[in-house]
Amino acid sequence: MNIAMLGSGFIGRFYADSMQGYRSKDKVVTIYSRREESAKKFATDYKVAFTTTNMEAAINRPEVDVVCIALPNNLHEEAVMLCCKHKKAVITTKPLGRNAQEAKRMLEAVEKAGIFNGYLEDLVYTPKFIKALESVKNGALGRILWAKSRETHPGPHSDWFWDIEQAGGGCILDLGCHCVEITRSYIGKDIKPVEVMCWADTQVKPIDAEDHAIGLVKYENGAIGQFEVSWTFRGGLDLRDEVMGSEGTIWINSFLRTGFDMFTTGKGADYVAEKAESNTGWLFPVGDELNELGYNHMFMDMFDSMEKGVAPKETFYDGYVVNSILDSAYRSAKSKQWEPVNLDIWRGKTGVTKDGHLTEYDADHYLVKEEVTHYGAKKVIIKNKTTGKISEKTIA
């Protein structure tokens, strides 16, 4: 693929490192930046032939196969509309829009234009997530009851994130988009999110947006998704998932503690890992950041899907659903109430009822719990179907 990269900053460089390194046949041929000096520096570092500060000029070049948007949130819609105008395949960083209305306009535009669209949600492409999701889909955990995702760190790198007008929100939009799509994937992307309860506050940073939030997303089948996000966490980048099912549990620690611990006095040390707060003392480097954060598998999916003429695992539709859930979270944070998820476009299941959860013990009883005691006896706790009485009996 010949790629036009829109954005020469932190995420654009992460993307370029992965794109040009994993499949070894993709190349950034055009770089657009709002600042000429930044575009030239990117072009030098990644050997890009064409630089410009004109977004449309970057997109409408004959050799460009796909446009990658690595821009501030407030510029996503403008870039997407130009891709539609010039019929260029487009992939964009998260979140899709600053709100569901922006996301819906972009979704409808790319589908009307008939162009390939991919949503660059890297954290559903991490090796650990892919393995965990495979186990969930194979039934290892039984019926999924609860999925929780946490992303916390000391705050983003660029100034625009801290401006609520450019960003559209704070840590809920920046980090919650990851967590919502992770938990939604475990529960089932075809299961409709119905309502959200969220607490949010500005606890530390001198900004208008929230810097810390916790939310619950209720799904139509009775499952609960939970997100914990913060720009106030001290100690680095903390990425953790938990999935609980009727038959099992998965715990994932993706970044902060990965089995690679190092101590250094700091002499000669420089970059350790994304959002690491220090380069002295006990540190937790990451063996292969691009791979551990999902970038390699994400771009492989995007480019392979383009070549095959099929939709990737994550599309603008997924970005729209995530934006809709996060809009509900913002409303809930203000109202202090459960807020409905308003989905004008829904392509999953409808009318799903809460999954049955009763396990029969015998004709007259439901099984509550079965266990072996510390003194070797095996017993069951049961509930009478008619009277509701709870009792226990030793069976061995």
Coordinates of C-alpha atoms in Angstrom, one line a residue:
M1 CA 0.0 0.0 0.0
N2 CA 1.1 3.6 -0.7
I3 CA 0.0 5.6 2.2
A4 CA -0.8 9.3 2.7
M5 CA -0.1 10.0 6.4
L6 CA -2.1 12.9 7.8
G7 CA -0.3 14.0 10.9
S8 CA 3.4 13.9 11.8
G9 CA 3.2 13.7 15.5
F10 CA 3.3 11.0 18.2
I11 CA 0.7 8.6 16.8
G12 CA 1.6 9.2 13.2
R13 CA 5.2 8.1 14.0
F14 CA 3.9 5.0 15.8
Y15 CA 1.8 4.2 12.8
A16 CA 4.6 4.7 10.3
D17 CA 7.0 2.5 12.3
S18 CA 4.5 -0.3 12.2
M19 CA 3.3 0.2 8.6
Q20 CA 6.8 0.2 7.2
G21 CA 8.1 -2.6 9.4
Y22 CA 5.6 -5.4 9.7
R23 CA 4.5 -6.4 6.2
S24 CA 7.7 -4.9 4.6
K25 CA 5.8 -3.9 1.5
D26 CA 3.8 -0.8 2.6
K27 CA 5.2 2.7 2.3
V28 CA 4.3 6.2 3.4
V29 CA 4.6 8.2 0.2
T30 CA 3.0 11.5 1.4
I31 CA 3.1 13.3 4.7
Y32 CA 0.7 16.2 5.6
S33 CA 1.3 18.3 8.7
R34 CA -0.1 21.6 9.8
R35 CA 3.5 22.7 10.5
E36 CA 6.0 22.7 7.6
E37 CA 9.0 22.0 9.8
S38 CA 7.3 18.9 11.4
A39 CA 6.4 17.6 7.9
K40 CA 10.0 17.9 6.7
K41 CA 11.3 16.2 9.9
F42 CA 8.9 13.3 9.4
A43 CA 9.8 13.1 5.7
T44 CA 13.5 12.9 6.6
D45 CA 13.1 10.3 9.3
Y46 CA 10.8 8.0 7.2
K47 CA 12.2 8.8 3.7
V48 CA 8.9 10.3 2.4
A49 CA 9.2 11.9 -1.0
F50 CA 6.3 14.4 -0.8
T51 CA 5.4 16.8 2.0
T52 CA 2.7 19.4 2.2
T53 CA 0.7 21.6 4.6
N54 CA -2.4 21.3 2.3
M55 CA -4.6 18.4 3.4
E56 CA -6.4 18.0 0.1
A57 CA -3.1 18.0 -1.8
A58 CA -1.9 15.1 0.3
I59 CA -5.0 13.1 -0.2
N60 CA -5.6 13.7 -3.9
R61 CA -2.3 12.3 -5.3
P62 CA -2.6 9.5 -7.9
E63 CA -0.1 7.2 -6.2
V64 CA -2.0 7.2 -2.9
D65 CA -3.8 4.0 -2.1
V66 CA -5.0 4.7 1.4
V67 CA -5.2 7.7 3.7
C68 CA -4.2 7.3 7.3
I69 CA -5.7 10.0 9.6
A70 CA -3.4 10.6 12.7
L71 CA -4.8 14.1 13.4
P72 CA -6.5 15.8 16.4
N73 CA -10.1 14.8 16.8
N74 CA -11.5 18.0 15.5
L75 CA -9.9 17.4 12.1
H76 CA -11.1 13.9 11.5
E77 CA -14.4 14.8 9.8
E78 CA -12.7 17.3 7.4
A79 CA -10.2 14.6 6.4
V80 CA -12.8 11.9 5.9
M81 CA -14.9 14.1 3.7
L82 CA -11.9 14.8 1.5
C83 CA -11.3 11.1 1.2
C84 CA -14.9 10.6 0.1
K85 CA -14.6 13.4 -2.4
H86 CA -11.5 11.8 -4.0
K87 CA -12.6 8.2 -3.5
K88 CA -9.6 7.3 -1.3
A89 CA -9.6 4.4 1.1
V90 CA -9.4 5.8 4.6
I91 CA -8.3 4.5 8.0
T92 CA -8.5 6.7 11.1
T93 CA -7.2 6.8 14.6
K94 CA -9.6 6.6 17.5
P95 CA -12.0 8.0 18.5
L96 CA -13.8 8.3 15.2
G97 CA -15.5 11.6 16.1
R98 CA -15.8 14.0 19.0
N99 CA -19.4 12.8 19.4
A100 CA -21.8 10.4 17.8
Q101 CA -23.2 13.0 15.5
E102 CA -19.8 13.6 13.9
A103 CA -19.2 9.8 13.8
K104 CA -22.5 9.2 12.1
R105 CA -21.9 11.7 9.4
M106 CA -18.5 10.1 8.7
L107 CA -20.0 6.6 8.6
E108 CA -22.7 7.6 6.2
A109 CA -20.3 9.5 4.0
V110 CA -17.8 6.7 3.5
E111 CA -20.6 4.2 2.9
K112 CA -22.3 6.5 0.4
A113 CA -18.9 7.0 -1.4
G114 CA -18.3 3.3 -1.4
I115 CA -14.7 3.6 0.0
F116 CA -12.9 1.2 2.3
N117 CA -13.0 2.4 5.9
G118 CA -11.1 1.2 8.9
Y119 CA -11.2 2.2 12.6
L120 CA -7.7 2.1 14.1
E121 CA -8.6 0.7 17.5
D122 CA -5.2 -0.9 18.3
L123 CA -6.0 -2.4 21.7
V124 CA -8.4 -5.0 20.2
Y125 CA -5.4 -6.2 18.1
T126 CA -2.9 -6.9 20.9
P127 CA -1.6 -10.4 21.1
K128 CA -3.0 -11.0 24.5
F129 CA -6.4 -9.7 23.6
I130 CA -6.6 -11.8 20.4
K131 CA -5.8 -14.9 22.4
A132 CA -8.3 -14.0 25.2
L133 CA -11.1 -13.3 22.7
E134 CA -10.5 -16.6 20.9
S135 CA -10.9 -18.4 24.3
V136 CA -14.1 -16.5 25.0
K137 CA -15.5 -17.2 21.6
N138 CA -14.6 -20.9 22.0
G139 CA -16.7 -21.0 25.2
A140 CA -13.9 -21.4 27.7
L141 CA -15.5 -18.8 30.1
G142 CA -19.1 -19.9 29.4
R143 CA -21.7 -17.1 29.3
I144 CA -20.0 -13.7 29.7
L145 CA -21.4 -11.8 32.6
W146 CA -18.9 -8.9 33.1
A147 CA -16.0 -7.4 31.2
K148 CA -13.8 -4.7 32.6
S149 CA -11.1 -2.7 30.9
R150 CA -8.8 -0.1 32.6
E151 CA -6.5 2.4 30.9
T152 CA -4.8 5.0 33.1
H153 CA -1.6 7.1 32.7
P154 CA -0.3 10.6 33.6
G155 CA -1.9 12.2 30.5
P156 CA -1.5 12.5 26.8
H157 CA 1.5 13.9 24.9
S158 CA 0.2 16.7 22.7
D159 CA -1.4 20.1 23.7
W160 CA -4.6 19.6 21.7
F161 CA -5.7 16.7 23.9
W162 CA -6.1 19.1 26.8
D163 CA -8.3 21.6 24.8
I164 CA -11.9 20.4 25.1
E165 CA -12.9 22.1 21.9
Q166 CA -10.3 20.3 19.8
A167 CA -10.5 17.0 21.6
G168 CA -14.2 16.9 22.3
G169 CA -13.7 15.6 25.8
G170 CA -11.2 14.3 28.3
C171 CA -10.1 10.9 29.4
I172 CA -13.5 9.3 28.7
L173 CA -13.2 10.1 25.0
D174 CA -9.4 9.5 24.8
L175 CA -9.2 6.3 26.8
G176 CA -12.7 5.2 27.2
C177 CA -13.0 4.5 23.5
H178 CA -10.4 1.8 23.9
C179 CA -12.0 0.3 27.0
V180 CA -15.6 0.3 25.6
E181 CA -14.5 -1.5 22.4
I182 CA -12.5 -4.0 24.4
T183 CA -15.4 -4.9 26.7
R184 CA -17.9 -4.8 23.9
S185 CA -15.9 -7.3 22.0
Y186 CA -15.8 -9.7 24.9
I187 CA -19.5 -9.4 25.5
G188 CA -20.3 -9.6 21.7
K189 CA -20.3 -6.7 19.2
D190 CA -23.7 -7.9 18.0
I191 CA -25.2 -7.4 21.5
K192 CA -26.9 -4.0 21.9
P193 CA -25.6 -1.6 24.6
V194 CA -28.7 -0.1 26.2
E195 CA -27.7 2.3 29.0
V196 CA -24.7 3.8 30.8
M197 CA -24.0 5.0 34.3
C198 CA -20.8 7.1 34.7
W199 CA -19.0 9.1 37.3
A200 CA -16.4 11.6 36.1
D201 CA -14.5 14.5 37.7
T202 CA -11.6 16.8 37.2
Q203 CA -9.4 15.9 40.1
V204 CA -5.9 17.1 39.3
K205 CA -5.4 18.8 35.9
P206 CA -6.1 22.5 35.3
I207 CA -8.5 21.7 32.4
D208 CA -12.2 22.0 31.5
A209 CA -12.6 18.3 30.7
E210 CA -12.6 15.3 33.0
D211 CA -9.3 13.7 34.0
H212 CA -10.8 10.6 35.8
A213 CA -13.9 8.5 35.2
I214 CA -15.5 5.2 35.9
G215 CA -18.5 3.9 33.9
L216 CA -20.8 0.9 33.6
V217 CA -22.4 -0.1 30.2
K218 CA -25.4 -2.4 30.4
Y219 CA -26.1 -4.7 27.5
E220 CA -29.4 -6.1 26.3
N221 CA -28.4 -9.7 27.3
G222 CA -27.8 -8.6 30.9
A223 CA -24.0 -8.4 30.6
I224 CA -22.1 -5.5 32.1
G225 CA -19.1 -3.7 30.6
Q226 CA -17.0 -1.5 32.9
F227 CA -14.4 1.1 32.1
E228 CA -11.8 2.8 34.3
V229 CA -9.9 5.7 32.8
S230 CA -7.6 8.4 34.1
W231 CA -5.1 11.1 33.1
T232 CA -4.1 11.3 36.8
F233 CA -2.6 7.9 37.4
R234 CA 1.1 8.0 38.5
G235 CA 3.5 5.2 37.5
G236 CA 3.2 4.9 33.7
L237 CA 0.7 3.3 31.3
D238 CA -1.6 0.8 33.0
L239 CA -3.6 -1.4 30.6
R240 CA -5.6 -4.2 32.2
D241 CA -8.6 -6.3 31.3
E242 CA -10.8 -8.7 33.3
V243 CA -13.4 -11.0 31.8
M244 CA -15.8 -13.0 34.0
G245 CA -18.0 -15.7 32.7
S246 CA -20.3 -18.4 34.2
E247 CA -17.5 -21.0 33.7
G248 CA -14.2 -19.0 34.1
T249 CA -12.2 -15.8 34.3
I250 CA -9.5 -14.1 32.4
W251 CA -7.1 -11.5 33.7
I252 CA -4.8 -9.5 31.4
N253 CA -2.0 -7.1 32.2
S254 CA -0.9 -5.7 28.9
F255 CA 1.7 -3.1 29.6
L256 CA 2.8 -2.0 33.0
R257 CA 3.9 -5.3 34.4
T258 CA 4.8 -7.8 31.7
G259 CA 7.6 -9.8 33.3
F260 CA 10.3 -7.4 32.2
D261 CA 11.7 -5.6 35.2
M262 CA 14.8 -3.4 35.2
F263 CA 16.6 -1.2 37.7
T264 CA 18.9 1.6 36.6
T265 CA 20.5 4.7 38.2
G266 CA 19.5 6.6 35.1
K267 CA 23.0 7.2 33.7
G268 CA 22.7 6.7 30.0
A269 CA 19.0 5.8 30.1
D270 CA 16.5 7.5 27.9
Y271 CA 13.2 6.2 26.5
V272 CA 11.8 3.3 28.4
A273 CA 8.2 2.8 27.3
E274 CA 5.2 4.9 26.3
K275 CA 4.2 7.2 29.1
A276 CA 6.8 5.9 31.5
E277 CA 7.2 8.6 34.1
S278 CA 10.9 8.0 35.0
N279 CA 14.1 6.6 33.6
T280 CA 15.6 5.8 37.0
G281 CA 14.9 3.2 39.7
W282 CA 12.8 0.1 39.0
L283 CA 11.4 0.3 35.5
F284 CA 9.1 -1.9 33.4
P285 CA 10.2 -1.8 29.7
V286 CA 8.1 -3.4 27.0
G287 CA 9.8 -5.9 24.7
D288 CA 8.1 -4.9 21.5
E289 CA 5.9 -1.9 21.9
L290 CA 4.4 -1.9 18.4
N291 CA 3.4 -5.5 18.8
E292 CA 2.2 -5.3 22.4
L293 CA 0.0 -2.3 21.6
G294 CA -1.6 -4.1 18.7
Y295 CA -0.3 -1.9 15.8
N296 CA 1.2 -4.7 13.8
H297 CA -1.8 -6.9 13.8
M298 CA -4.1 -3.9 13.2
F299 CA -2.4 -2.8 10.0
M300 CA -2.0 -6.3 8.8
D301 CA -5.8 -6.7 9.2
M302 CA -6.4 -3.3 7.5
F303 CA -4.2 -3.8 4.5
D304 CA -4.9 -7.5 4.0
S305 CA -8.7 -6.7 4.1
M306 CA -8.2 -4.0 1.5
E307 CA -6.3 -6.4 -0.8
K308 CA -9.1 -9.0 -0.4
G309 CA -11.9 -6.5 -0.9
V310 CA -13.5 -7.3 2.5
A311 CA -14.3 -5.2 5.6
P312 CA -11.7 -5.2 8.4
K313 CA -12.4 -6.3 11.9
E314 CA -12.9 -2.7 13.0
T315 CA -14.8 -0.2 10.7
F316 CA -16.3 3.2 11.0
Y317 CA -19.5 1.5 12.2
D318 CA -17.7 0.3 15.3
G319 CA -16.3 3.8 15.9
Y320 CA -19.9 5.2 15.7
V321 CA -21.2 2.7 18.2
V322 CA -18.4 3.5 20.6
N323 CA -19.0 7.3 20.2
S324 CA -22.7 6.7 21.0
I325 CA -21.9 4.8 24.2
L326 CA -19.5 7.6 25.3
D327 CA -22.0 10.3 24.6
S328 CA -24.3 8.4 27.1
A329 CA -21.4 8.3 29.6
Y330 CA -21.0 12.1 29.4
R331 CA -24.8 12.6 29.8
S332 CA -24.8 10.3 32.8
A333 CA -21.8 12.0 34.5
K334 CA -23.9 15.2 34.5
S335 CA -27.3 13.7 35.3
K336 CA -26.0 11.2 37.9
Q337 CA -28.6 8.7 36.3
W338 CA -28.5 5.8 34.0
E339 CA -28.7 7.3 30.5
P340 CA -29.9 5.4 27.4
V341 CA -27.6 4.7 24.5
N342 CA -29.1 6.3 21.4
L343 CA -28.2 4.4 18.3
D344 CA -29.8 5.7 15.1
I345 CA -27.9 2.9 13.2
W346 CA -27.8 -0.6 14.8
R347 CA -26.7 -3.6 12.8
G348 CA -26.6 -6.3 15.5
K349 CA -29.2 -8.4 17.2
T350 CA -32.5 -7.0 18.5
G351 CA -34.9 -8.1 21.2
V352 CA -32.3 -10.2 23.0
T353 CA -33.5 -11.4 26.4
K354 CA -31.4 -11.9 29.5
D355 CA -29.7 -15.3 29.2
G356 CA -31.1 -18.0 31.5
H357 CA -28.8 -18.6 34.5
L358 CA -30.5 -21.4 36.5
T359 CA -28.8 -24.8 36.7
E360 CA -30.9 -27.7 37.7
Y361 CA -29.7 -30.0 40.4
D362 CA -32.6 -32.4 40.3
A363 CA -36.4 -32.2 39.5
D364 CA -37.1 -30.3 42.6
H365 CA -34.0 -28.1 43.1
Y366 CA -31.7 -25.6 41.4
L367 CA -28.0 -25.9 42.1
V368 CA -26.5 -22.9 44.0
K369 CA -23.0 -24.1 44.6
E370 CA -20.9 -27.3 44.7
E371 CA -17.7 -27.6 46.7
V372 CA -15.2 -29.7 48.5
T373 CA -14.5 -28.6 52.1
H374 CA -11.2 -28.3 53.7
Y375 CA -11.9 -31.5 55.7
G376 CA -12.6 -33.5 52.5
A377 CA -16.4 -33.6 52.4
K378 CA -18.2 -32.8 49.1
K379 CA -21.4 -30.9 49.5
V380 CA -23.9 -29.0 47.5
I381 CA -26.0 -25.9 48.3
I382 CA -29.4 -26.1 46.6
K383 CA -32.7 -24.1 46.3
N384 CA -36.1 -25.7 46.2
K385 CA -37.9 -24.7 43.0
T386 CA -41.3 -24.4 44.7
T387 CA -40.7 -23.0 48.2
G388 CA -37.4 -21.1 47.5
K389 CA -35.8 -22.7 50.6
I390 CA -32.0 -22.8 50.5
S391 CA -30.4 -26.0 52.0
E392 CA -27.2 -28.0 51.9
K393 CA -26.3 -31.6 51.9
T394 CA -23.2 -33.7 52.0
I395 CA -22.9 -36.0 49.0
A396 CA -19.5 -37.7 49.6

